[in-house]
Short mmCIF file of C-alpha atoms in Angstrom, two decimals:
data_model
loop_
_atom_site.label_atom_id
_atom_site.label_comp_id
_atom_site.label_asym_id
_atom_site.label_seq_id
_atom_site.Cartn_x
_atom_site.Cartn_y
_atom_site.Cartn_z
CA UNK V 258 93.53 84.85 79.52
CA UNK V 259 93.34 88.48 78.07
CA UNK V 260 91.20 88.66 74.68
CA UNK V 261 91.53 91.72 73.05
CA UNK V 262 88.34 91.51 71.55
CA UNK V 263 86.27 90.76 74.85
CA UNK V 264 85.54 94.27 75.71
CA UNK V 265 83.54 95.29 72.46
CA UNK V 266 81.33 92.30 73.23
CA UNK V 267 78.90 93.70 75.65
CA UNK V 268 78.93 96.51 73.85
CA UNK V 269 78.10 95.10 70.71
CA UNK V 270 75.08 94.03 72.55
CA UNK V 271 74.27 97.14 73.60
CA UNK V 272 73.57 98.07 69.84
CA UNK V 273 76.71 100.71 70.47
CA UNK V 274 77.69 101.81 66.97
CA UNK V 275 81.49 102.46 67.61
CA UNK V 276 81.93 99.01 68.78
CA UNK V 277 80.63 97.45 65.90
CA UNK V 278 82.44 99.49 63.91
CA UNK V 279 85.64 98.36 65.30
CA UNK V 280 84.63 94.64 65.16
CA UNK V 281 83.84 94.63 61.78
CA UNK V 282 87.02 96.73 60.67
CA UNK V 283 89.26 94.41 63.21
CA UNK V 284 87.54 91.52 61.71
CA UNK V 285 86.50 91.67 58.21
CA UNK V 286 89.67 91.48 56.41
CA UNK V 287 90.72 88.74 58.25
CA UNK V 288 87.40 86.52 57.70
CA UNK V 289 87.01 87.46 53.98
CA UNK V 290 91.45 86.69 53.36
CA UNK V 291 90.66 83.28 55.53
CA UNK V 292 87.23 82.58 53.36
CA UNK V 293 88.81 83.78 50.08
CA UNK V 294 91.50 81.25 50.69
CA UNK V 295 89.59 78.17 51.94
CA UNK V 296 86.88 78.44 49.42
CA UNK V 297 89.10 79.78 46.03
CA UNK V 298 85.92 82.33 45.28
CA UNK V 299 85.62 85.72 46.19
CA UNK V 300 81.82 86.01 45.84
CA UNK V 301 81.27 82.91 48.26
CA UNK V 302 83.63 84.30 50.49
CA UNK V 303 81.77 87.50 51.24
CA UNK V 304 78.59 85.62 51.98
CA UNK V 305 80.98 83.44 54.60
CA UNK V 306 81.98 86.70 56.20
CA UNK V 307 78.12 87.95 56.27
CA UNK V 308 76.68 84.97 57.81
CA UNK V 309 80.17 84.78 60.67
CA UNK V 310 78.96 88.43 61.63
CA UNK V 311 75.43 87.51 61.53
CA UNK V 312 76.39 85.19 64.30
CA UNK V 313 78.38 87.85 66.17
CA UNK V 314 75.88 90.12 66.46
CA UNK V 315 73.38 86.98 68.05
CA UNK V 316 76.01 85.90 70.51
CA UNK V 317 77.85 88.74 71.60
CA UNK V 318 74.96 89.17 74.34
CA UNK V 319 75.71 86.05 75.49
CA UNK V 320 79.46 85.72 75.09
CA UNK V 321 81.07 84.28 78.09
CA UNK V 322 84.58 85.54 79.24
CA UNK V 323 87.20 83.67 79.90
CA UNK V 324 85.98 80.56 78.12
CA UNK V 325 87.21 81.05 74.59
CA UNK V 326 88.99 83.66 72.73
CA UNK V 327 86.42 85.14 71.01
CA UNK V 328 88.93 85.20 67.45
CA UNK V 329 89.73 81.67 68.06
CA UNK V 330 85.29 81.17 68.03
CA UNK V 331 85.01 83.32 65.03
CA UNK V 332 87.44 81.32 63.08
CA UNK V 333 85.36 78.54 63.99
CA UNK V 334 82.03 79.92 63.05
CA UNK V 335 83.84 80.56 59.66
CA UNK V 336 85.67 77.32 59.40
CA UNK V 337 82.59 75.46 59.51
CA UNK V 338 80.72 77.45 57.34
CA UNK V 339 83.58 77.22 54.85
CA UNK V 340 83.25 73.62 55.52
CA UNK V 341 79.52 73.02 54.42
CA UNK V 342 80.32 74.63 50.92
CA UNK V 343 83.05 72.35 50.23
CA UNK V 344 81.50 69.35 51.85
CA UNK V 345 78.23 70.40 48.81
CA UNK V 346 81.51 70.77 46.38
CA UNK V 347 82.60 67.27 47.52
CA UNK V 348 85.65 69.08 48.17
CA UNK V 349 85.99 68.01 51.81
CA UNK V 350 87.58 65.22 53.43
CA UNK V 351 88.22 64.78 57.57
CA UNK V 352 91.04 62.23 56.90
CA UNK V 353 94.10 63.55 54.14
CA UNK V 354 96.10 61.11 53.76
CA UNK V 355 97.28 62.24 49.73
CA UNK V 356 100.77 62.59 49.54
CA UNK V 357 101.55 64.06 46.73
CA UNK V 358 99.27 65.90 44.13
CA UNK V 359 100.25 66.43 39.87
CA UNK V 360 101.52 69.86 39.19
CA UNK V 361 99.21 70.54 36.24
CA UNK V 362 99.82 74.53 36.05
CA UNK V 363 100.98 75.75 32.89
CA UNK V 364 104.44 77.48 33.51
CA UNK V 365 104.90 81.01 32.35
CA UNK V 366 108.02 82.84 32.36
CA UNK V 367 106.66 86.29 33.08
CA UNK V 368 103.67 86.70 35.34
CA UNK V 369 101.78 90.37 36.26
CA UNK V 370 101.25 91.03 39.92
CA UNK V 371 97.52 89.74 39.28
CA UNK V 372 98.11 86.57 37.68
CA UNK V 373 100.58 85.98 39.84
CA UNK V 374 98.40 86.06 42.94
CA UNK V 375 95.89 84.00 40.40
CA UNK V 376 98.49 81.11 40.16
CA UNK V 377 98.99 81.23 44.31
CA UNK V 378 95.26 81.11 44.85
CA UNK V 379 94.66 78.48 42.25
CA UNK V 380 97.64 76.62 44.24
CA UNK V 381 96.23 76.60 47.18
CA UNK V 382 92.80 75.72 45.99
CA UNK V 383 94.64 72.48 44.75
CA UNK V 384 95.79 71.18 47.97
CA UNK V 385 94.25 68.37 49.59
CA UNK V 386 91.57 70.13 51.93
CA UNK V 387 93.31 69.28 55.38
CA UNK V 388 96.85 70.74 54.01
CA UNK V 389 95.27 74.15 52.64
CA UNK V 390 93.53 74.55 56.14
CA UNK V 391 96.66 74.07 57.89
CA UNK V 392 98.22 76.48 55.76
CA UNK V 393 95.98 79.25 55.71
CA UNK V 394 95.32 79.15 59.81
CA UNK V 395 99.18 78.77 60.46
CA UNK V 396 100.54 80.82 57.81
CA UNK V 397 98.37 82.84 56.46
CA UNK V 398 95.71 84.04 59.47
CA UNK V 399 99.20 83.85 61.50
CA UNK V 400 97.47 81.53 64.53
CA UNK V 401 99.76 79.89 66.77
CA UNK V 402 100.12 76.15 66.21
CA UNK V 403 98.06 75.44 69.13
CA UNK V 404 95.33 77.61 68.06
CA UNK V 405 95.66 75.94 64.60
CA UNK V 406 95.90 72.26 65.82
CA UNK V 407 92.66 72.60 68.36
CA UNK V 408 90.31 74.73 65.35
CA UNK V 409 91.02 71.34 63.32
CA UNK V 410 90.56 69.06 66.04
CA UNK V 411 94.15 67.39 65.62
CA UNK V 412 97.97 67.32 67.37
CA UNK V 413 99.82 69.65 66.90
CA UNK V 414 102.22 66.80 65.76
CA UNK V 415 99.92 66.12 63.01
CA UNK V 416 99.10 70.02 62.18
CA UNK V 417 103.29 69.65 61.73
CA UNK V 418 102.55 66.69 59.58
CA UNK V 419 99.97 68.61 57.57
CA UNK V 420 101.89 72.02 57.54
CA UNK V 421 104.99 70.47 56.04
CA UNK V 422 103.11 68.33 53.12
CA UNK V 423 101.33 71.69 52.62
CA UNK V 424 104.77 73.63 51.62
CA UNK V 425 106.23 70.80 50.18
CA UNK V 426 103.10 70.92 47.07
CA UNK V 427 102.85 74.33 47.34
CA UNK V 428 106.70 74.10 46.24
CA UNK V 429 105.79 71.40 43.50
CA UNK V 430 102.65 73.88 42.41
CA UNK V 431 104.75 76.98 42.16
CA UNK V 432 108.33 77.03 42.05
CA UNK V 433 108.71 74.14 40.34
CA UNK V 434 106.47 74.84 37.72
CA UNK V 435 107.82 78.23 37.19
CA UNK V 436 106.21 80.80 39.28
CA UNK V 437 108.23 83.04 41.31
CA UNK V 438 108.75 86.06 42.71
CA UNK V 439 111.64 87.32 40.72
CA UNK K 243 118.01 71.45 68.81
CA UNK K 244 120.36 69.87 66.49
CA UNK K 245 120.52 70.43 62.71
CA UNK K 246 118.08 68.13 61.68
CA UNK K 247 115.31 69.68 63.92
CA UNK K 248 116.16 73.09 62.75
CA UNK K 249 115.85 71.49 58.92
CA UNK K 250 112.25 70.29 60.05
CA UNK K 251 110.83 73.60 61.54
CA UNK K 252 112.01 75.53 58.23
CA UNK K 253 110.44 72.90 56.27
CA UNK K 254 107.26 73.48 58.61
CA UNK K 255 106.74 77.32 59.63
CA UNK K 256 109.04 78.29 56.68
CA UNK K 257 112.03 80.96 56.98
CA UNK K 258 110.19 83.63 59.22
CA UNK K 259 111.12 82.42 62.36
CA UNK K 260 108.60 84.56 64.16
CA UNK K 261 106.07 82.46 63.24
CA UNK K 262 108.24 78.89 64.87
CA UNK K 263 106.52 78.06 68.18
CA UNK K 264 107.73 80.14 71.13
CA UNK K 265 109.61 77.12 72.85
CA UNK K 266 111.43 77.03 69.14
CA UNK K 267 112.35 80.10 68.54
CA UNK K 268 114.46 80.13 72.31
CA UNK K 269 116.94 77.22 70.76
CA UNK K 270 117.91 78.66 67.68
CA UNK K 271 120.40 81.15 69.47
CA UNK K 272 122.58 78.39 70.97
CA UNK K 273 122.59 76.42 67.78
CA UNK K 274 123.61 79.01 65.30
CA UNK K 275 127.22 79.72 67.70
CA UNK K 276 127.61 75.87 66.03
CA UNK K 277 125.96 75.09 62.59
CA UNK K 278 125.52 78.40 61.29
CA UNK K 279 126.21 77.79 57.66
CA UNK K 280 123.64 74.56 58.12
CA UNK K 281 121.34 76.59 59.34
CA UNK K 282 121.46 79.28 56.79
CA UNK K 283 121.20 76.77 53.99
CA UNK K 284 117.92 75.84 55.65
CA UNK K 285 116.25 79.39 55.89
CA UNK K 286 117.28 80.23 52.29
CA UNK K 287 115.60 76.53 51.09
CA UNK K 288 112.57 78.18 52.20
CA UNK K 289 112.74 81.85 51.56
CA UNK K 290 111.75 81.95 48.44
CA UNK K 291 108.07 80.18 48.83
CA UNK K 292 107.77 81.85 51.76
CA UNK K 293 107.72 85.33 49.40
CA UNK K 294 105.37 83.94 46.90
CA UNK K 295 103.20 82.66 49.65
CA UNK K 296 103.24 86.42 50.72
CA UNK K 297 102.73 87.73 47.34
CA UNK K 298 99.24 86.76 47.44
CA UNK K 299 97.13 89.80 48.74
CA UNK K 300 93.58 90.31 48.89
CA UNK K 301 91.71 93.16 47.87
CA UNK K 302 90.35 95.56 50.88
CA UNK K 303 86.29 94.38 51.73
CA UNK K 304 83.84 96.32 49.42
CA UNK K 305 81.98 99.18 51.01
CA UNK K 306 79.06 97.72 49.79
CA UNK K 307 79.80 94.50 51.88
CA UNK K 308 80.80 96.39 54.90
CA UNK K 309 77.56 98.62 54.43
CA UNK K 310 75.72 95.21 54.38
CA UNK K 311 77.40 94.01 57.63
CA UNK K 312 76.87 96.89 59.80
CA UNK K 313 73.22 97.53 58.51
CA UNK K 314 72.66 93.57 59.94
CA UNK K 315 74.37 94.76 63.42
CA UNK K 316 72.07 95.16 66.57
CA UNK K 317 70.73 98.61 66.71
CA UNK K 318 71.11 100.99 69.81
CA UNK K 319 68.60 100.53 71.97
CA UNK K 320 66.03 103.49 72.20
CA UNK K 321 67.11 105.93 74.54
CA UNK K 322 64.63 108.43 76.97
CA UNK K 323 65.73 110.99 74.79
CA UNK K 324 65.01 109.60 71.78
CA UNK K 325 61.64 108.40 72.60
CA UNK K 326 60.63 111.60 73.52
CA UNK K 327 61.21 113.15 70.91
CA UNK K 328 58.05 111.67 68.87
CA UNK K 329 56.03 113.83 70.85
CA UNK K 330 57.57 117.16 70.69
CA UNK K 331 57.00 117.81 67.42
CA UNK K 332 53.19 118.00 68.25
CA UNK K 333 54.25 119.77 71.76
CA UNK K 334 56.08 122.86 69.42
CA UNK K 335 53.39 123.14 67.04
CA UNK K 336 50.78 123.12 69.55
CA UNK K 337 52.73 125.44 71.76
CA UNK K 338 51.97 128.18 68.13
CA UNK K 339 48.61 126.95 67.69
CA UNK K 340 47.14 127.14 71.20
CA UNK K 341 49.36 129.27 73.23
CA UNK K 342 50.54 132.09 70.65
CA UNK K 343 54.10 131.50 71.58
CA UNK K 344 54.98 132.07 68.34
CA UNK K 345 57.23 130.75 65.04
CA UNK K 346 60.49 131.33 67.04
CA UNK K 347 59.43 128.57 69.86
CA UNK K 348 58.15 126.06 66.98
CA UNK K 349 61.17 126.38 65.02
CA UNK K 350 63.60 125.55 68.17
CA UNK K 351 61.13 122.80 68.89
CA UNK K 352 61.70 121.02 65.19
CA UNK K 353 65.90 121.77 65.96
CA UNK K 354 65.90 119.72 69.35
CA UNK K 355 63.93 117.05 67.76
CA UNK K 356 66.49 117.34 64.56
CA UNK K 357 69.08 116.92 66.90
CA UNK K 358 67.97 114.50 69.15
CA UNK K 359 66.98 112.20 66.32
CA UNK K 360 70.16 112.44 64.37
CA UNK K 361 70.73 109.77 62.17
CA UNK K 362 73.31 106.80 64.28
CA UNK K 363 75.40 105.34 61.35
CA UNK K 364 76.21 103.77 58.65
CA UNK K 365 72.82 102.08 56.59
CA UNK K 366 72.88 103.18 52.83
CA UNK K 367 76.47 104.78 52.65
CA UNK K 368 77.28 102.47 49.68
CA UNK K 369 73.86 104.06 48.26
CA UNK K 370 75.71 107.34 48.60
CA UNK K 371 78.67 106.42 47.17
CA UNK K 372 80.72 106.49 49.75
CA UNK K 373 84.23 104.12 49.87
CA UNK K 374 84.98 102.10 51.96
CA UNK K 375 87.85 104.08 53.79
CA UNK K 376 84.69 106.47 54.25
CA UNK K 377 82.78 103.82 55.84
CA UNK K 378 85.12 102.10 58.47
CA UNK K 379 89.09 102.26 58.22
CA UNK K 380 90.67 98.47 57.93
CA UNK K 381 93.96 99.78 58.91
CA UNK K 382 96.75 98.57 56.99
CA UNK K 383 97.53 95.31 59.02
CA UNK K 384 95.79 92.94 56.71
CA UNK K 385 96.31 91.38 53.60
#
């Protein structure tokens, strides 16, 4: 297995200033977009993507190659911490087993750019915890299924399961209520 | 693949059928020679979340959160060089004091140790106002 990120590792560990550079501008868009979109708040987000690279810089001494992809770790390290916050929000559950969920969104006719990305965001924020994940590691942080289905612990029949309940609200949320893209 | 399973990967992955699973993607050709119109009617059923779900961007990472991130990074470890040159300071001005050698010899002193003790990155840029694109470039691959 070739990670693209192993090599900056060791270097990282080195204290070598070009290679932490390149992690953080490799990496911190992606961890702040998959925060951002777990947690619904920006500000919470960015503290997320602080404490994930505060754990990079401890491990990448001891990173081990070969064993993980280090991207598929750091979406871990993130995924949990995203976890605790919504586990204090009571916003958490390991088993999703809602179906459906009530469009309550307020249709509008004629949305700017920014309230438009509002409505998404506020969509997504609305699905059942499980679905949203599913979305945002599949879609979103464009994993492969099987990346997806082993960061949740789950098949990837039920990551299917999840993925298509996920678009399927995400349809009620937004389209039907009004918001598109036109 | 028949139709049905086609239907179900739309409804899964969406339209973009670079993001289907490899194994996937290598059945659609075969199928479309036969239900092409079905097929179609399944991509376009989806196309249209699939754009709002792409409509929502994030802004770029603050430069005063990617300030914060690299000033937290392990710093480079202190080289020969570098540890040397917390002596030569004294070494240049003694060289005027005791020896005579001069300003000349003194001033190139202070430059080496100027130069060897350069300043390595990136701690306070937000303080000087710089952006972010001044800090670290994110490229335009994210979103």
């Amino acid at each position: 297995m070739i990670d693209p990120d192993g090599d900056l590792l060791p270097a990282i560990a080195r204290g070598d200033q070009y290679a932490i550079k390149q992690m953080v501008a490799r990496k911190l868009p992606r961890l702040l977009a998959l925060a951002t979109r777990m947690l619904g708040n920006r500000g919470e987000a960015e503290d997320v993507a602080q404490e994930t690279f505060v754990r990079i810089w401890k491990h990448a001494a001891e990173w081990q190659p070969g064993q993980a992809k280090f991207d598929t770790w750091m979406h871990q390290v993130a995924l949990n911490l995203c976890y605790d916050r919504l586990r204090a929000r009571r916003e958490y559950a390991e088993e999703d087993d809602s179906e459906q969920i009530d469009p309550a969104l307020i249709p509008e006719e004629h949305l700017s750019a920014q309230q438009q990305r509002d409505k998404i965001l506020a969509a997504l924020s609305r699905l059942p915890s499980r679905q949203r994940e599913a979305l945002i590691l599949q879609y979103y942080q464009e994993l492969s299924n099987i990346e997806a289905a082993t960061l949740m612990g789950i098949s990837i029949d039920a990551l299917e399961s999840l993925l298509s309940r996920a678009r399927r609200n995400m349809r009620t949320l937004l389209l039907d209520q009004g918001v598109s893209n036109k | 693949m028949n139709p049905e399973a086609f239907k179900k990967l739309c409804a899964t992955y969406g339209a973009d059928t670079q993001r289907w699973p490899e194994a996937d993607r290598a059945n659609i050709g075969e199928l479309s020679n036969r239900h092409f119109a079905e097929m179609r009617q399944a991509l376009d059923a989806e196309t249209e979340l699939d754009a709002l779900l792409d409509a929502h961007k994030l802004e770029a990472p603050s430069a005063e959160l990617a300030s914060m991130i690299l000033a937290s990074a392990p710093q480079k470890a202190q080289t020969k060089e570098q540890a040397w040159s917390w002596w030569w300071p004294s070494l240049g001005l003694a060289g005027v004091g005791l020896a005579g050698v001069g300003l000349a010899g003194a001033v190139a002193g202070i430059m080496l140790v100027s130069l060897l003790t350069s300043p390595i990155l990136f701690s306070g840029a937000a303080d000087k106002g710089l952006s972010t694109s001044e800090i670290i470039d994110f490229g335009q691959d994210w979103r």
